[in-house]
Amino acid sequence: MFIKINNASKTYKNNNRDTKSLDNINLTIEKGEFICLLGPSGCGKSTLLNIIAGFDSPTNGEVIIDDKSVKEPSPNYVTIFQNYGLLPWRSVKKNVELGLEVKKISKEEKSKIADEYIELVGLTKFSKHHPSQLSGGMQQRVAIARALAVDPEIIFMDEPFGALDAMTRMNMQDEISNIWEQKKKTIIFVTHDIEEAVFLADRIVIMTPGPGKVKSIINVPMKRKRDRTNEEFLKIRDRVFLEFKMKEEIEIEYSI
Amino acid sequence: MNKIGKLVNIIIGLSIILILWQVVVLTGRYEASLLPSPLMVLNALKEVISNGSLFTNIQVSLLRFFVGYSSAVILAVVFGLILGWFEKVWAIIDPIVQVLRPISPIAWFPFIVLWLGIGDIPAIAIIFIASFFPVLLSTVSAVKKVDKTYLKVAKNFGMKQYSVLTKIIFPASFPSIVTGLHIALGSAWVFLVAGEMVGVQSGLGFMIIDARNSLRSDLLLAAIINIGVIGLLLDKLVNIFEKWVGKTWGIAQEPERS
């Protein structure tokens, strides 16, 4: 067990009224797993991610990573945000070097590592560009390279492709799936897109709102380089639809 | 608009003023000592250029301006970054600043002379006060407006507070700070003249007083025109800087988010 979430709840105080955003979440995640937190808005999936990442703390319960209780963010667990969080005044390369600047390593080493990850996300030609000169998909690649550059154990992604168009989105899904296979990171990925979850996850954690709860966990035992149109994919997708009651359960009747 | 079009507009505007001015002079209703003609002012300008006094005065004024303005900018930006960052401290300082800010720097003049004597220092102090508050306030508000995602990223990578200030907060708020610098420059230049009207024997403000004392309205207008033109040039300079910052910071070309 790598990540363990024990009875985590989160209550926000709003105008003297308590709003329960997360209710008693229990979840364990193994090292190297690709987990998708899937649910409609308001189901607390982003709150849960923020709590695991250490940006927020649970009202009750706790999160344990590697036998240590999470109290604050750490460079070991890097979060990638939907709006990328790139520094607009820095070039692509300087952005990727940001996390490395905290570590005590030489300039040459920094440059080498940055180049390596920029190449990994296919942006070598653009390393001197500024974020505003890049498309949304390219900006998100920079954010991914920046996160990977510090060699974290876990990557948290909070609806990272939410602002991208459908085509770019699918390309990015392919890419993150490849990177995950290559780098063997643990990835926890928040999304409200069912197909995205089925395409990416080893396990899909299905969450429902009011208050945020884990409804069920669906295994996706498909091989990588997944085909979005094959039967197995559609079957799992249907199961997820069923979980959200977005599809009628068809009773198969036998008659002679 | 293209450059030639702009130039034409400037020439048209200037011509209208000059013609109106000349017409009023030609009506003969005003004595030359009350309203000098454009030609008289031109001659006065030639006079101060040829005897070198104009350039000496401009030099002195610009030096005072530069010292007062840049020291105010440096201090105000440093304080602004710190105060904007520590919100609780700012909550205490803010009311004090709000009381001090609307006071014209000129109001401090008697105290400035009493405390600092006469000479360059009072003029510099006036410019300092005039520039300090606009820069301070724009810096504080710029720091408060910094995108919270940047701070999360910095925290995530384990950056120390000092690094966060220098590597994230300062550059992130820089474009807004520069807007404050622009505003401060304008108001500080206005007060330069006021600061030089008492206690000094040189500078553009002194030229005004000197022209008045010797009843030379032509010189007076020549000095006024110089102050205006230099103010304009300084403004253009900051404008260029502001544009450069905008471009480098990627504000000029917002990304297309599709």
Short mmCIF file of C-alpha atoms in Angstrom, two decimals, chain A residues 4-11 20-27 47-48 51-52 57-63 212-214:
data_model
loop_
_atom_site.label_atom_id
_atom_site.label_comp_id
_atom_site.label_asym_id
_atom_site.label_seq_id
_atom_site.Cartn_x
_atom_site.Cartn_y
_atom_site.Cartn_z
CA LYS A 4 -3.86 5.24 2.04
CA ILE A 5 -6.81 7.50 2.64
CA ASN A 6 -8.42 6.77 5.99
CA ASN A 7 -11.93 8.03 6.72
CA ALA A 8 -11.18 11.42 5.18
CA SER A 9 -13.98 13.99 5.46
CA LYS A 10 -14.00 17.64 4.59
CA THR A 11 -16.47 20.22 5.82
CA LYS A 20 -19.94 18.66 3.73
CA SER A 21 -17.82 18.29 0.65
CA LEU A 22 -16.30 14.90 1.36
CA ASP A 23 -17.84 12.19 3.46
CA ASN A 24 -15.75 9.42 4.90
CA ILE A 25 -13.49 8.54 2.00
CA ASN A 26 -11.49 5.33 2.17
CA LEU A 27 -9.15 4.43 -0.61
CA THR A 47 -11.09 18.56 -3.01
CA LEU A 48 -9.95 14.99 -2.49
CA ILE A 51 -6.12 16.85 0.24
CA ILE A 52 -3.97 13.98 -1.04
CA SER A 57 -6.24 19.17 4.99
CA PRO A 58 -9.16 16.90 5.83
CA THR A 59 -11.52 17.90 8.64
CA ASN A 60 -11.43 14.31 9.85
CA GLY A 61 -9.33 11.35 8.94
CA GLU A 62 -5.95 11.38 7.27
CA VAL A 63 -3.95 10.66 4.17
CA GLY A 212 -18.84 13.64 -2.01
CA LYS A 213 -18.55 9.89 -1.64
CA VAL A 214 -16.80 7.02 -3.33
#
